GROMACS .gro file of C-alpha atoms in nm:
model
  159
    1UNK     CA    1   2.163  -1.379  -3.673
    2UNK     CA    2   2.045  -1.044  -3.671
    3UNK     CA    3   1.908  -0.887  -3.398
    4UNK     CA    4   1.559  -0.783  -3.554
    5UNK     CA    5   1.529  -1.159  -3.638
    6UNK     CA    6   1.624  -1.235  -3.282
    7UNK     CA    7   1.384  -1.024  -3.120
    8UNK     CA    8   1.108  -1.180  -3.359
    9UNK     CA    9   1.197  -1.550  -3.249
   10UNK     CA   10   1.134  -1.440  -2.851
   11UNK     CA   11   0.824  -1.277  -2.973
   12UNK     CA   12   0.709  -1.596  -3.117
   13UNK     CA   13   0.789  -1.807  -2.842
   14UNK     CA   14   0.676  -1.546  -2.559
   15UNK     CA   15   0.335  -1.558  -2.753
   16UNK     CA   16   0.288  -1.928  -2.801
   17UNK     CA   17   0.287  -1.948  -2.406
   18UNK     CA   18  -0.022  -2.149  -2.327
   19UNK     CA   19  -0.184  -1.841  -2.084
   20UNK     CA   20  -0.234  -1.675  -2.415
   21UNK     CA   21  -0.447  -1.959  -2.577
   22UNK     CA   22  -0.677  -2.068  -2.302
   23UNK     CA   23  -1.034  -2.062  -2.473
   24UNK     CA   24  -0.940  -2.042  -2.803
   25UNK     CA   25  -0.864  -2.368  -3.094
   26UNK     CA   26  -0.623  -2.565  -3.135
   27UNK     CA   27  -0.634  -2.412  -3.479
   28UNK     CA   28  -0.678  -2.063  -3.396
   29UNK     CA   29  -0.334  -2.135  -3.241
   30UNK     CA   30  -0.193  -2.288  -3.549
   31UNK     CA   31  -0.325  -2.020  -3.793
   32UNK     CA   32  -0.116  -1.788  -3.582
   33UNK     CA   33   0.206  -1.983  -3.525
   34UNK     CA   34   0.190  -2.040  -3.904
   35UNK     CA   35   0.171  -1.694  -4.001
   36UNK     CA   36   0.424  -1.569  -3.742
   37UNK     CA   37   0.661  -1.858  -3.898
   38UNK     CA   38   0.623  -1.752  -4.248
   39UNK     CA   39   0.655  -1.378  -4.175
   40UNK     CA   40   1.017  -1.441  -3.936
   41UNK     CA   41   1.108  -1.647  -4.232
   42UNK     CA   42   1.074  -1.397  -4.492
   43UNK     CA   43   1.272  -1.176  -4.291
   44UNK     CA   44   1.581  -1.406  -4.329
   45UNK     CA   45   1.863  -1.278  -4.568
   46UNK     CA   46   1.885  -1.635  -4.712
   47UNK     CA   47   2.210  -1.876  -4.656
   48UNK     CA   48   2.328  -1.942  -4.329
   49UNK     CA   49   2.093  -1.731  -4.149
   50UNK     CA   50   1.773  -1.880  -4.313
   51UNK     CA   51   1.924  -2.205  -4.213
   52UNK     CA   52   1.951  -2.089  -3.812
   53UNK     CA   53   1.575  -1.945  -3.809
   54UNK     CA   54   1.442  -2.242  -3.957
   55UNK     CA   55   1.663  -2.419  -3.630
   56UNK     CA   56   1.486  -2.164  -3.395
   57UNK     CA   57   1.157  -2.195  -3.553
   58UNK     CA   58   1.117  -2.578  -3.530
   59UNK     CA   59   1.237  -2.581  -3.160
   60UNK     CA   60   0.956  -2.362  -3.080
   61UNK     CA   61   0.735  -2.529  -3.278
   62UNK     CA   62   0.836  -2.881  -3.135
   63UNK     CA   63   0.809  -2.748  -2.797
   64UNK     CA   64   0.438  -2.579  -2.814
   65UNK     CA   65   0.283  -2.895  -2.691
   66UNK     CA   66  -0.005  -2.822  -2.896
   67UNK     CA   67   0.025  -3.093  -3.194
   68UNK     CA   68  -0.339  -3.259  -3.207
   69UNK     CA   69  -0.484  -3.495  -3.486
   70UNK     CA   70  -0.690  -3.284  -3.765
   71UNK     CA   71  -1.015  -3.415  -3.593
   72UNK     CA   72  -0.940  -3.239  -3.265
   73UNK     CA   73  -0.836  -2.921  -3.460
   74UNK     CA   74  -1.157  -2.725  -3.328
   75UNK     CA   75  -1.148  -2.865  -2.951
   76UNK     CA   76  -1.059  -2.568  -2.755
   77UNK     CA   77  -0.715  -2.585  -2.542
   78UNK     CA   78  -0.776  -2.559  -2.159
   79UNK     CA   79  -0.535  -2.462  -1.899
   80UNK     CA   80  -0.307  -2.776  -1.820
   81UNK     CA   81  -0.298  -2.945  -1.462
   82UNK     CA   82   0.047  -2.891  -1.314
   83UNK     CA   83   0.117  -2.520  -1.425
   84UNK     CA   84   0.054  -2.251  -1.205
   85UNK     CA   85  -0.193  -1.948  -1.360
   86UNK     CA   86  -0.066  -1.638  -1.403
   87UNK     CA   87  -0.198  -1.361  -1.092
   88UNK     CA   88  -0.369  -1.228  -1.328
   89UNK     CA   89  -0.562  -1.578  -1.439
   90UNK     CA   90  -0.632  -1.623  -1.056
   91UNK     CA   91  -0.765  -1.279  -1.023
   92UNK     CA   92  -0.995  -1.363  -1.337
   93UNK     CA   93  -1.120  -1.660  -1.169
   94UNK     CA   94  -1.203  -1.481  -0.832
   95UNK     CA   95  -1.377  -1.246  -1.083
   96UNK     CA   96  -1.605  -1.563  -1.203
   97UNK     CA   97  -1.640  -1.666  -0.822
   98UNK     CA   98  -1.773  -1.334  -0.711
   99UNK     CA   99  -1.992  -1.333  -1.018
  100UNK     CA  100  -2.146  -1.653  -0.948
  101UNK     CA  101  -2.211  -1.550  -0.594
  102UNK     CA  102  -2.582  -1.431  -0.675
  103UNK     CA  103  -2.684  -1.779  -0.779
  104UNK     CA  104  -2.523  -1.956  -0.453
  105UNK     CA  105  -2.658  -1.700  -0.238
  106UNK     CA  106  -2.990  -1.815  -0.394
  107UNK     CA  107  -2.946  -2.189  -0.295
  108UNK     CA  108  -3.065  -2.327   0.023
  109UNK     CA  109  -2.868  -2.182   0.272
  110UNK     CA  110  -2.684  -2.507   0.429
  111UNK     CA  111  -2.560  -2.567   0.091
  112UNK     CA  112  -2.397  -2.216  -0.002
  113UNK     CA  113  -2.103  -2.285   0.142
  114UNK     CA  114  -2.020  -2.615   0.040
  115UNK     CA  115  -2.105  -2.456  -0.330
  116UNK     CA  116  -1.851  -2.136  -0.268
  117UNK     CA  117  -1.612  -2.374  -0.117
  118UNK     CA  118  -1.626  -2.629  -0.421
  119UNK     CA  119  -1.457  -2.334  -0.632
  120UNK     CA  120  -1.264  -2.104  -0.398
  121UNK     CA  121  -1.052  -2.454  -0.274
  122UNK     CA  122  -0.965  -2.520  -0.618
  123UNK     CA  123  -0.874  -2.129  -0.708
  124UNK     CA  124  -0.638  -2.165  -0.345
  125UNK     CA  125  -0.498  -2.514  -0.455
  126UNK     CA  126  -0.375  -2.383  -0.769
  127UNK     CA  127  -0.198  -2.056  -0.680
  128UNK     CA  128   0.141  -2.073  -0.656
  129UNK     CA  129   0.309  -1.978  -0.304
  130UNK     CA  130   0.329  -1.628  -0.283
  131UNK     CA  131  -0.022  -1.568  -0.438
  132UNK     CA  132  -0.190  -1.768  -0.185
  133UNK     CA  133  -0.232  -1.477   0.036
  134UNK     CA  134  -0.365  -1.281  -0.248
  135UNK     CA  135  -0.618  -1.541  -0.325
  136UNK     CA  136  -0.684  -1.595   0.014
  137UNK     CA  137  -0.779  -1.249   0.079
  138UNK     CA  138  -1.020  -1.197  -0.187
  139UNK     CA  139  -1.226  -1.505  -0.124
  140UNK     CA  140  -1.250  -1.382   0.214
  141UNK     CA  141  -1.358  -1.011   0.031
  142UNK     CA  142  -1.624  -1.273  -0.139
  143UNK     CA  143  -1.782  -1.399   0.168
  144UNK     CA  144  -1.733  -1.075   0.355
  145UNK     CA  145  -1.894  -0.882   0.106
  146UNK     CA  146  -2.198  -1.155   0.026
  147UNK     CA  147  -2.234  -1.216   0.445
  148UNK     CA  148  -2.143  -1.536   0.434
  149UNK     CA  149  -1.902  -1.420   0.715
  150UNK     CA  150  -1.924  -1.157   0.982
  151UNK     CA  151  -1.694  -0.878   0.909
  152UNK     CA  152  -1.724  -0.450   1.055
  153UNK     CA  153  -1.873  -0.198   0.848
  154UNK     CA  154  -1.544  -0.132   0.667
  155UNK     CA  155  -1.544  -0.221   0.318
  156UNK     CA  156  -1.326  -0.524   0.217
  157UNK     CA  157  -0.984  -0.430   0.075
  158UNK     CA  158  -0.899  -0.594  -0.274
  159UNK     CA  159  -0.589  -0.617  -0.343
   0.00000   0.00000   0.00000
């Protein structure tokens, strides 16, 4: 197979990942995977090396864990339990956090910490090992920077 094709095939599969489709349809998905599958196919010479990209092509496709029934087509794919986010889909949801801080601070104050901790815990829980510090960290920024905690006059370090 040639290298063109290849490189095409571990585009395909690097972009199926499911980090890519979080918020988006089932279909959205499909649309894409379709048209990526029809395009790498047309780039096949014909013979034997048709027959390996069609090989490649259903592997992928039997692997994207994404098959639903036509009814659930629209239902937008979520991030599954068990999988670690990315740093960067950690970071995103510290982003949320901090964002939502304005309406916690605004809650009766015995129950703003019970409503930061209801988030931040799950955030921490899901991080994989060596992002827990990172996590960590911020969400202390959070409640630094929102004085939920005590901290100096120094500004809080993101990392």
């Amino acid at each position: 197979m040639r290298d063109e094709l290849k490189e095409a095939i571990q585009a395909l599969s690097a972009g199926q990942r499911f980090e890519h489709w979080y918020g988006k349809t089932y279909r959205q998905f499909w649309d894409w995977f379709d048209a990526e599958d029809a395009r790498i196919l047309a780039m096949a010479a014909g013979g034997a090396e048709l027959e390996a990209v069609r090989g490649a092509l259903l592997d992928i496709r039997a692997d994207t864990g994404r098959d639903v029934p036509d009814e659930r087509a629209d239902d937008v794919i979520e991030q599954a339990r068990g999988r670690h986010p990315t740093r960067a889909e950690l970071d995103t949801r510290i982003a949320d956090l901090r964002a939502q801080m304005t309406e916690i601070l605004a809650m009766e104050e015995k129950d703003q910490m019970d409503a930061f901790a209801g988030v931040a815990d799950e955030v921490l829980e899901d991080a994989r090992l060596e992002d827990q510090e990172h996590v960590w960290s911020q969400l202390q920024c959070i409640l630094r920077d929102t004085g939920l905690v005590p901290g100096d006059d120094e500004p809080c370090t993101e990392a």
